[in-house]
Amino acid sequence: MRKTFVALTAMALVGSAVMLAAGPRLAGAQGGGTVEVEVKYNGQPVVEKLKVNKDTEKCGQETTVEKVVVGSNKGLANAVASAPNAKGAKAVKGVVDQHGCKFNPHVVLMTPGEIEIKNSDDILHNIHTYSTANAAINKAQPKFKKTMTEKFDKPEMIKLTCDVHSWMLGWVAVVPGVAAVTDNNGVAKLENVPAGKQKIEVWHETLGKQDKEVDVKAGQTTKVSFEMKGK
Amino acid sequence: MAVINLGDPYGFPQTPSSRGVDRAFRSIAMASLLLSAAAAAPGLVAAQDANAGKAVYERKCLLCHGDKGDGKGPAAELLLPKPRDFTKGIYKIRSTANKTPTDQDLLRIVTEGMPGTSMPAWEVLPERDRRNVVAYIKTFAADAFKEPPKKLDLPKEVSSSEASIKRGKEMFEAIECHKCHGVDGRADGPSRPELKDEWGHPVAPANLAKRWNFRGGRSRTEIATRLANGVLGTPMPAFLDSVEKPEDIWHLTNYIVSLGPDSPQPATLVTVSAVKDAIPDDPAADFWKKIAPNNILLEGQVIVDPRNFNPAIDLVSVRAVYNDKEIAFHLTWDDPSETTKGDGKATFPDAISLQFAPQQPTGTERPYFLMGDANEGVYLLRWEAGKGVSEVSANGPTKLSAIAGGETAGKAVFKNGQYTLVMKRPLTAAGEQRPSFRPGVFTPVAFQAWEGGAGESGPKMSLTSWYYLRLEEPQSNRRFFIPPAVALLTFAVLGMIVRAARSRAVQ
């Protein structure tokens, strides 16, 4: 407890710029190292284009379903990299917004606990989850219900859908420990991973799961790369 | 003494093993009867026994729900909605706040069945068997039942009133029920074609104007419960926390109840009213609002291939009139999608037809109800989307030929998931293929309908067997004179008899 307090004070002194630079990543225990996870995919991207047949003023005339997004250098975006066993990680509340009839972000990270579900579209959506460890929910979120709070207490990758707009697809990654989502280059940085041997896991919604053991050194960046295989 | 069995009041055939158990139960019951009068209370039923339920399940449920309880029984592929897969422990109809139904919820579905689906009511089975089968069904997803049912607290009930219905309509629009259920609740919303259930099967939204088909029952409390906790495993979400005020659940309920009648009130005879005025072609004309509807129930055609086990159209409302020149039929039916052309493979034009014998039968013999046969054809007054009204001669559901030279007229309107149509033709017709209509005669009539958007075409249709249609006799002023005259005459005769009797008594 004291350790965290001291650390927070120190961080505040160093300046908020550092915190901003850290972005939305999960800050873990101090005295750890950074793991830079690179995820590659050799296959073709799967991005379905659809014509929108309802609520076009909010959803647009056309939309995309991003199932496999491959960026430059065959980097795989929207994959969850995590060190699930990293102790002392900070709790992170999930936040997802339904905007333009899409879940934003496509993959939401959170530690077990609460998630805030927003509807900034001013039309009806329904949050329909496909979960087994956590209770599945199917709740309407009409236009006047701007935010809803739900609880996901158990680690799980939860599919999010909306039955009103069948193309809407999102994921909630409920991950204990330290986690990050890969960017368009297929890179995710796990910061403050406790030093020592750590299991690094990569999960992708259609390409599955892989893990590797990495020796994390305090104050250093360890690189690890994964190559996902098509199914 | 918790286990009491008072015998099997229905005398259902039982397996030898269960008979032995029964005998044991009976002796226990006798003993307890002797010991205590309270033991005879009818409310006490045998404790649930999953093993005994297995035997019942195998006899009554397996064919659809499968021996593993996964909803993949031999008959499953013919059914829509699909039989429930019990292995997931997901149940549509719950009175609870969480996903676990109560035993009473399951027992109710077993007992009363599910309207609008292939699940029949099993109240013919003794209650003990039904309770045992519930216990057995739960074993397919034992994990799902570890979480005990949580009581759902509905908001305080608001009785129906004009103000409540108005508020319900506002809320219906605000929470966008129409996205699936349609503006008038006829299951024609824009999201309808994309809806899938937990298993990926297409699933249709409820037609809110046909309450008698509601899976979980048509009572106000049942409707409010569905709104509050949703229909699990389907796209229907829970609205308890998603209305502006909790009591809106009841306003919505009252609005939904206002959308249609409690039951279809089926007609047994189609009455054709006599009118003096000209008959309008426009189905929306005020003229038609004054004519009483005859509701005709349709069933899927399952006699010849391709069979229609899941008919889309189950009800046609018929308003019929005639004047000295014409006979006209005003038909109203729900169809979730207007299909004027179709792709010829998965979708076809919507259609409907009225079927008559080519000539008024003299005896009780009528052509084969399924659009006639090779020996004896039928006359059809038929409407097809994109083509209009025509006269057709049929010798079976695939042998149709147009009758030339007819004088038919009509107009169809499609609005918010409902067709209204007027078909007219002259009252009398020449030739062998066309019937003439005469007042006071019981004329056989049958109906067929096709929802082309659901792939209905040819033999794949909804239909009825023969009904009767009767043209009301034209009313004349004579009814105001003859009955009083008869009454007067009767009194006069009575008076004479009384007088004669009195004079005889005096003598």
PDB file of N, CA, C and O in Angstrom, chain B residues 305-352:
ATOM      1  N   ASP B 305     -45.552 -32.607 -50.874  1.00  0.00           N
ATOM      2  CA  ASP B 305     -44.261 -31.909 -50.867  1.00  0.00           C
ATOM      3  C   ASP B 305     -44.297 -30.718 -51.812  1.00  0.00           C
ATOM      4  O   ASP B 305     -44.919 -30.811 -52.867  1.00  0.00           O
ATOM      5  N   PRO B 306     -43.603 -29.637 -51.530  1.00  0.00           N
ATOM      6  CA  PRO B 306     -42.915 -29.353 -50.269  1.00  0.00           C
ATOM      7  C   PRO B 306     -43.908 -28.924 -49.185  1.00  0.00           C
ATOM      8  O   PRO B 306     -44.779 -28.095 -49.425  1.00  0.00           O
ATOM      9  N   ARG B 307     -43.747 -29.527 -48.024  1.00  0.00           N
ATOM     10  CA  ARG B 307     -44.659 -29.243 -46.917  1.00  0.00           C
ATOM     11  C   ARG B 307     -44.256 -27.955 -46.197  1.00  0.00           C
ATOM     12  O   ARG B 307     -43.111 -27.550 -46.245  1.00  0.00           O
ATOM     13  N   ASN B 308     -45.222 -27.379 -45.539  1.00  0.00           N
ATOM     14  CA  ASN B 308     -44.983 -26.099 -44.855  1.00  0.00           C
ATOM     15  C   ASN B 308     -45.255 -26.265 -43.365  1.00  0.00           C
ATOM     16  O   ASN B 308     -46.367 -26.067 -42.906  1.00  0.00           O
ATOM     17  N   PHE B 309     -44.196 -26.688 -42.643  1.00  0.00           N
ATOM     18  CA  PHE B 309     -44.375 -26.938 -41.215  1.00  0.00           C
ATOM     19  C   PHE B 309     -44.398 -25.654 -40.392  1.00  0.00           C
ATOM     20  O   PHE B 309     -44.804 -25.672 -39.245  1.00  0.00           O
ATOM     21  N   ASN B 310     -43.900 -24.592 -40.967  1.00  0.00           N
ATOM     22  CA  ASN B 310     -43.831 -23.342 -40.212  1.00  0.00           C
ATOM     23  C   ASN B 310     -44.519 -22.225 -40.977  1.00  0.00           C
ATOM     24  O   ASN B 310     -43.872 -21.312 -41.470  1.00  0.00           O
ATOM     25  N   PRO B 311     -45.839 -22.325 -41.134  1.00  0.00           N
ATOM     26  CA  PRO B 311     -46.531 -21.326 -41.954  1.00  0.00           C
ATOM     27  C   PRO B 311     -46.372 -19.926 -41.379  1.00  0.00           C
ATOM     28  O   PRO B 311     -46.369 -19.744 -40.164  1.00  0.00           O
ATOM     29  N   ALA B 312     -46.230 -18.957 -42.269  1.00  0.00           N
ATOM     30  CA  ALA B 312     -46.042 -17.576 -41.840  1.00  0.00           C
ATOM     31  C   ALA B 312     -47.381 -16.888 -41.586  1.00  0.00           C
ATOM     32  O   ALA B 312     -47.481 -16.024 -40.734  1.00  0.00           O
ATOM     33  N   ILE B 313     -48.396 -17.290 -42.329  1.00  0.00           N
ATOM     34  CA  ILE B 313     -49.693 -16.607 -42.209  1.00  0.00           C
ATOM     35  C   ILE B 313     -50.667 -17.536 -41.499  1.00  0.00           C
ATOM     36  O   ILE B 313     -50.917 -18.657 -41.962  1.00  0.00           O
ATOM     37  N   ASP B 314     -51.173 -17.116 -40.353  1.00  0.00           N
ATOM     38  CA  ASP B 314     -52.053 -17.997 -39.585  1.00  0.00           C
ATOM     39  C   ASP B 314     -53.475 -17.460 -39.465  1.00  0.00           C
ATOM     40  O   ASP B 314     -54.337 -18.109 -38.882  1.00  0.00           O
ATOM     41  N   LEU B 315     -53.704 -16.269 -40.003  1.00  0.00           N
ATOM     42  CA  LEU B 315     -55.023 -15.661 -39.826  1.00  0.00           C
ATOM     43  C   LEU B 315     -55.322 -14.705 -40.980  1.00  0.00           C
ATOM     44  O   LEU B 315     -54.482 -13.897 -41.339  1.00  0.00           O
ATOM     45  N   VAL B 316     -56.526 -14.842 -41.532  1.00  0.00           N
ATOM     46  CA  VAL B 316     -56.997 -13.883 -42.531  1.00  0.00           C
ATOM     47  C   VAL B 316     -58.359 -13.384 -42.078  1.00  0.00           C
ATOM     48  O   VAL B 316     -59.241 -14.174 -41.744  1.00  0.00           O
ATOM     49  N   SER B 317     -58.499 -12.077 -42.058  1.00  0.00           N
ATOM     50  CA  SER B 317     -59.770 -11.457 -41.684  1.00  0.00           C
ATOM     51  C   SER B 317     -60.544 -11.159 -42.959  1.00  0.00           C
ATOM     52  O   SER B 317     -60.027 -10.465 -43.842  1.00  0.00           O
ATOM     53  N   VAL B 318     -61.756 -11.684 -43.046  1.00  0.00           N
ATOM     54  CA  VAL B 318     -62.520 -11.558 -44.288  1.00  0.00           C
ATOM     55  C   VAL B 318     -63.759 -10.688 -44.059  1.00  0.00           C
ATOM     56  O   VAL B 318     -64.567 -10.968 -43.178  1.00  0.00           O
ATOM     57  N   ARG B 319     -63.872  -9.652 -44.862  1.00  0.00           N
ATOM     58  CA  ARG B 319     -65.107  -8.862 -44.889  1.00  0.00           C
ATOM     59  C   ARG B 319     -65.670  -9.060 -46.299  1.00  0.00           C
ATOM     60  O   ARG B 319     -64.964  -8.844 -47.280  1.00  0.00           O
ATOM     61  N   ALA B 320     -66.924  -9.480 -46.376  1.00  0.00           N
ATOM     62  CA  ALA B 320     -67.474  -9.786 -47.698  1.00  0.00           C
ATOM     63  C   ALA B 320     -68.825  -9.101 -47.866  1.00  0.00           C
ATOM     64  O   ALA B 320     -69.617  -9.037 -46.931  1.00  0.00           O
ATOM     65  N   VAL B 321     -69.044  -8.552 -49.059  1.00  0.00           N
ATOM     66  CA  VAL B 321     -70.309  -7.876 -49.367  1.00  0.00           C
ATOM     67  C   VAL B 321     -70.711  -8.191 -50.807  1.00  0.00           C
ATOM     68  O   VAL B 321     -69.900  -8.623 -51.612  1.00  0.00           O
ATOM     69  N   TYR B 322     -72.023  -7.985 -51.076  1.00  0.00           N
ATOM     70  CA  TYR B 322     -72.451  -8.066 -52.473  1.00  0.00           C
ATOM     71  C   TYR B 322     -73.576  -7.076 -52.698  1.00  0.00           C
ATOM     72  O   TYR B 322     -74.274  -6.684 -51.766  1.00  0.00           O
ATOM     73  N   ASN B 323     -73.712  -6.644 -53.928  1.00  0.00           N
ATOM     74  CA  ASN B 323     -74.882  -5.861 -54.321  1.00  0.00           C
ATOM     75  C   ASN B 323     -75.516  -6.561 -55.524  1.00  0.00           C
ATOM     76  O   ASN B 323     -75.188  -7.722 -55.796  1.00  0.00           O
ATOM     77  N   ASP B 324     -76.385  -5.888 -56.234  1.00  0.00           N
ATOM     78  CA  ASP B 324     -77.094  -6.600 -57.302  1.00  0.00           C
ATOM     79  C   ASP B 324     -76.185  -6.987 -58.471  1.00  0.00           C
ATOM     80  O   ASP B 324     -76.552  -7.826 -59.290  1.00  0.00           O
ATOM     81  N   LYS B 325     -74.971  -6.408 -58.529  1.00  0.00           N
ATOM     82  CA  LYS B 325     -74.079  -6.710 -59.650  1.00  0.00           C
ATOM     83  C   LYS B 325     -72.850  -7.520 -59.256  1.00  0.00           C
ATOM     84  O   LYS B 325     -72.422  -8.408 -59.976  1.00  0.00           O
ATOM     85  N   GLU B 326     -72.272  -7.142 -58.102  1.00  0.00           N
ATOM     86  CA  GLU B 326     -70.937  -7.663 -57.782  1.00  0.00           C
ATOM     87  C   GLU B 326     -70.883  -8.356 -56.424  1.00  0.00           C
ATOM     88  O   GLU B 326     -71.696  -8.090 -55.545  1.00  0.00           O
ATOM     89  N   ILE B 327     -69.854  -9.178 -56.270  1.00  0.00           N
ATOM     90  CA  ILE B 327     -69.496  -9.706 -54.956  1.00  0.00           C
ATOM     91  C   ILE B 327     -68.063  -9.262 -54.704  1.00  0.00           C
ATOM     92  O   ILE B 327     -67.250  -9.216 -55.640  1.00  0.00           O
ATOM     93  N   ALA B 328     -67.761  -8.867 -53.453  1.00  0.00           N
ATOM     94  CA  ALA B 328     -66.423  -8.351 -53.154  1.00  0.00           C
ATOM     95  C   ALA B 328     -65.922  -8.915 -51.836  1.00  0.00           C
ATOM     96  O   ALA B 328     -66.702  -9.130 -50.899  1.00  0.00           O
ATOM     97  N   PHE B 329     -64.620  -9.177 -51.807  1.00  0.00           N
ATOM     98  CA  PHE B 329     -63.983  -9.699 -50.593  1.00  0.00           C
ATOM     99  C   PHE B 329     -62.878  -8.741 -50.168  1.00  0.00           C
ATOM    100  O   PHE B 329     -62.006  -8.391 -50.969  1.00  0.00           O
ATOM    101  N   HIS B 330     -62.947  -8.334 -48.913  1.00  0.00           N
ATOM    102  CA  HIS B 330     -61.921  -7.465 -48.341  1.00  0.00           C
ATOM    103  C   HIS B 330     -61.134  -8.326 -47.366  1.00  0.00           C
ATOM    104  O   HIS B 330     -61.676  -8.823 -46.386  1.00  0.00           O
ATOM    105  N   LEU B 331     -59.848  -8.552 -47.669  1.00  0.00           N
ATOM    106  CA  LEU B 331     -59.028  -9.448 -46.846  1.00  0.00           C
ATOM    107  C   LEU B 331     -57.935  -8.660 -46.130  1.00  0.00           C
ATOM    108  O   LEU B 331     -57.336  -7.755 -46.699  1.00  0.00           O
ATOM    109  N   THR B 332     -57.691  -9.019 -44.871  1.00  0.00           N
ATOM    110  CA  THR B 332     -56.632  -8.388 -44.083  1.00  0.00           C
ATOM    111  C   THR B 332     -55.775  -9.492 -43.490  1.00  0.00           C
ATOM    112  O   THR B 332     -56.311 -10.417 -42.876  1.00  0.00           O
ATOM    113  N   TRP B 333     -54.466  -9.420 -43.714  1.00  0.00           N
ATOM    114  CA  TRP B 333     -53.584 -10.403 -43.085  1.00  0.00           C
ATOM    115  C   TRP B 333     -52.211  -9.804 -42.840  1.00  0.00           C
ATOM    116  O   TRP B 333     -51.797  -8.883 -43.542  1.00  0.00           O
ATOM    117  N   ASP B 334     -51.533 -10.328 -41.826  1.00  0.00           N
ATOM    118  CA  ASP B 334     -50.212  -9.827 -41.458  1.00  0.00           C
ATOM    119  C   ASP B 334     -49.140 -10.576 -42.238  1.00  0.00           C
ATOM    120  O   ASP B 334     -49.211 -11.801 -42.379  1.00  0.00           O
ATOM    121  N   ASP B 335     -48.184  -9.822 -42.724  1.00  0.00           N
ATOM    122  CA  ASP B 335     -47.063 -10.374 -43.464  1.00  0.00           C
ATOM    123  C   ASP B 335     -45.880  -9.465 -43.133  1.00  0.00           C
ATOM    124  O   ASP B 335     -45.945  -8.273 -43.377  1.00  0.00           O
ATOM    125  N   PRO B 336     -44.807 -10.015 -42.543  1.00  0.00           N
ATOM    126  CA  PRO B 336     -43.733  -9.124 -42.086  1.00  0.00           C
ATOM    127  C   PRO B 336     -42.944  -8.453 -43.212  1.00  0.00           C
ATOM    128  O   PRO B 336     -42.258  -7.474 -42.979  1.00  0.00           O
ATOM    129  N   SER B 337     -43.038  -8.980 -44.450  1.00  0.00           N
ATOM    130  CA  SER B 337     -42.269  -8.342 -45.515  1.00  0.00           C
ATOM    131  C   SER B 337     -43.059  -8.331 -46.808  1.00  0.00           C
ATOM    132  O   SER B 337     -43.598  -9.354 -47.233  1.00  0.00           O
ATOM    133  N   GLU B 338     -43.140  -7.173 -47.430  1.00  0.00           N
ATOM    134  CA  GLU B 338     -43.836  -7.079 -48.710  1.00  0.00           C
ATOM    135  C   GLU B 338     -42.890  -7.600 -49.793  1.00  0.00           C
ATOM    136  O   GLU B 338     -41.790  -7.086 -49.981  1.00  0.00           O
ATOM    137  N   THR B 339     -43.295  -8.653 -50.489  1.00  0.00           N
ATOM    138  CA  THR B 339     -42.458  -9.213 -51.549  1.00  0.00           C
ATOM    139  C   THR B 339     -43.272  -9.203 -52.839  1.00  0.00           C
ATOM    140  O   THR B 339     -44.230  -9.965 -52.987  1.00  0.00           O
ATOM    141  N   THR B 340     -42.906  -8.339 -53.763  1.00  0.00           N
ATOM    142  CA  THR B 340     -43.697  -8.237 -54.997  1.00  0.00           C
ATOM    143  C   THR B 340     -43.139  -9.120 -56.104  1.00  0.00           C
ATOM    144  O   THR B 340     -43.874  -9.539 -56.978  1.00  0.00           O
ATOM    145  N   LYS B 341     -41.851  -9.403 -56.057  1.00  0.00           N
ATOM    146  CA  LYS B 341     -41.285 -10.219 -57.118  1.00  0.00           C
ATOM    147  C   LYS B 341     -40.591 -11.461 -56.585  1.00  0.00           C
ATOM    148  O   LYS B 341     -40.911 -12.573 -56.963  1.00  0.00           O
ATOM    149  N   GLY B 342     -39.646 -11.254 -55.716  1.00  0.00           N
ATOM    150  CA  GLY B 342     -38.864 -12.364 -55.199  1.00  0.00           C
ATOM    151  C   GLY B 342     -37.779 -12.758 -56.183  1.00  0.00           C
ATOM    152  O   GLY B 342     -37.792 -12.350 -57.343  1.00  0.00           O
ATOM    153  N   ASP B 343     -36.836 -13.574 -55.703  1.00  0.00           N
ATOM    154  CA  ASP B 343     -35.744 -13.982 -56.593  1.00  0.00           C
ATOM    155  C   ASP B 343     -36.036 -15.322 -57.271  1.00  0.00           C
ATOM    156  O   ASP B 343     -35.226 -15.828 -58.048  1.00  0.00           O
ATOM    157  N   GLY B 344     -37.211 -15.910 -56.977  1.00  0.00           N
ATOM    158  CA  GLY B 344     -37.590 -17.172 -57.618  1.00  0.00           C
ATOM    159  C   GLY B 344     -36.945 -18.397 -56.989  1.00  0.00           C
ATOM    160  O   GLY B 344     -37.241 -19.517 -57.382  1.00  0.00           O
ATOM    161  N   LYS B 345     -36.034 -18.186 -56.025  1.00  0.00           N
ATOM    162  CA  LYS B 345     -35.383 -19.329 -55.362  1.00  0.00           C
ATOM    163  C   LYS B 345     -35.725 -19.362 -53.883  1.00  0.00           C
ATOM    164  O   LYS B 345     -36.260 -20.332 -53.372  1.00  0.00           O
ATOM    165  N   ALA B 346     -35.378 -18.270 -53.214  1.00  0.00           N
ATOM    166  CA  ALA B 346     -35.649 -18.207 -51.775  1.00  0.00           C
ATOM    167  C   ALA B 346     -36.872 -17.360 -51.474  1.00  0.00           C
ATOM    168  O   ALA B 346     -37.502 -17.509 -50.439  1.00  0.00           O
ATOM    169  N   THR B 347     -37.191 -16.450 -52.388  1.00  0.00           N
ATOM    170  CA  THR B 347     -38.351 -15.589 -52.164  1.00  0.00           C
ATOM    171  C   THR B 347     -39.226 -15.550 -53.413  1.00  0.00           C
ATOM    172  O   THR B 347     -38.738 -15.706 -54.537  1.00  0.00           O
ATOM    173  N   PHE B 348     -40.513 -15.351 -53.172  1.00  0.00           N
ATOM    174  CA  PHE B 348     -41.505 -15.384 -54.255  1.00  0.00           C
ATOM    175  C   PHE B 348     -42.515 -14.260 -54.008  1.00  0.00           C
ATOM    176  O   PHE B 348     -42.559 -13.702 -52.918  1.00  0.00           O
ATOM    177  N   PRO B 349     -43.352 -13.969 -55.009  1.00  0.00           N
ATOM    178  CA  PRO B 349     -44.360 -12.930 -54.754  1.00  0.00           C
ATOM    179  C   PRO B 349     -45.376 -13.395 -53.710  1.00  0.00           C
ATOM    180  O   PRO B 349     -45.735 -14.572 -53.673  1.00  0.00           O
ATOM    181  N   ASP B 350     -45.810 -12.475 -52.861  1.00  0.00           N
ATOM    182  CA  ASP B 350     -46.875 -12.781 -51.902  1.00  0.00           C
ATOM    183  C   ASP B 350     -48.160 -13.035 -52.674  1.00  0.00           C
ATOM    184  O   ASP B 350     -48.379 -12.456 -53.738  1.00  0.00           O
ATOM    185  N   ALA B 351     -49.007 -13.914 -52.141  1.00  0.00           N
ATOM    186  CA  ALA B 351     -50.261 -14.226 -52.838  1.00  0.00           C
ATOM    187  C   ALA B 351     -51.310 -14.705 -51.847  1.00  0.00           C
ATOM    188  O   ALA B 351     -50.992 -15.105 -50.722  1.00  0.00           O
ATOM    189  N   ILE B 352     -52.555 -14.645 -52.294  1.00  0.00           N
ATOM    190  CA  ILE B 352     -53.663 -15.154 -51.483  1.00  0.00           C
ATOM    191  C   ILE B 352     -54.763 -15.588 -52.439  1.00  0.00           C
ATOM    192  O   ILE B 352     -54.894 -15.020 -53.536  1.00  0.00           O
TER     193      ILE B 352
END
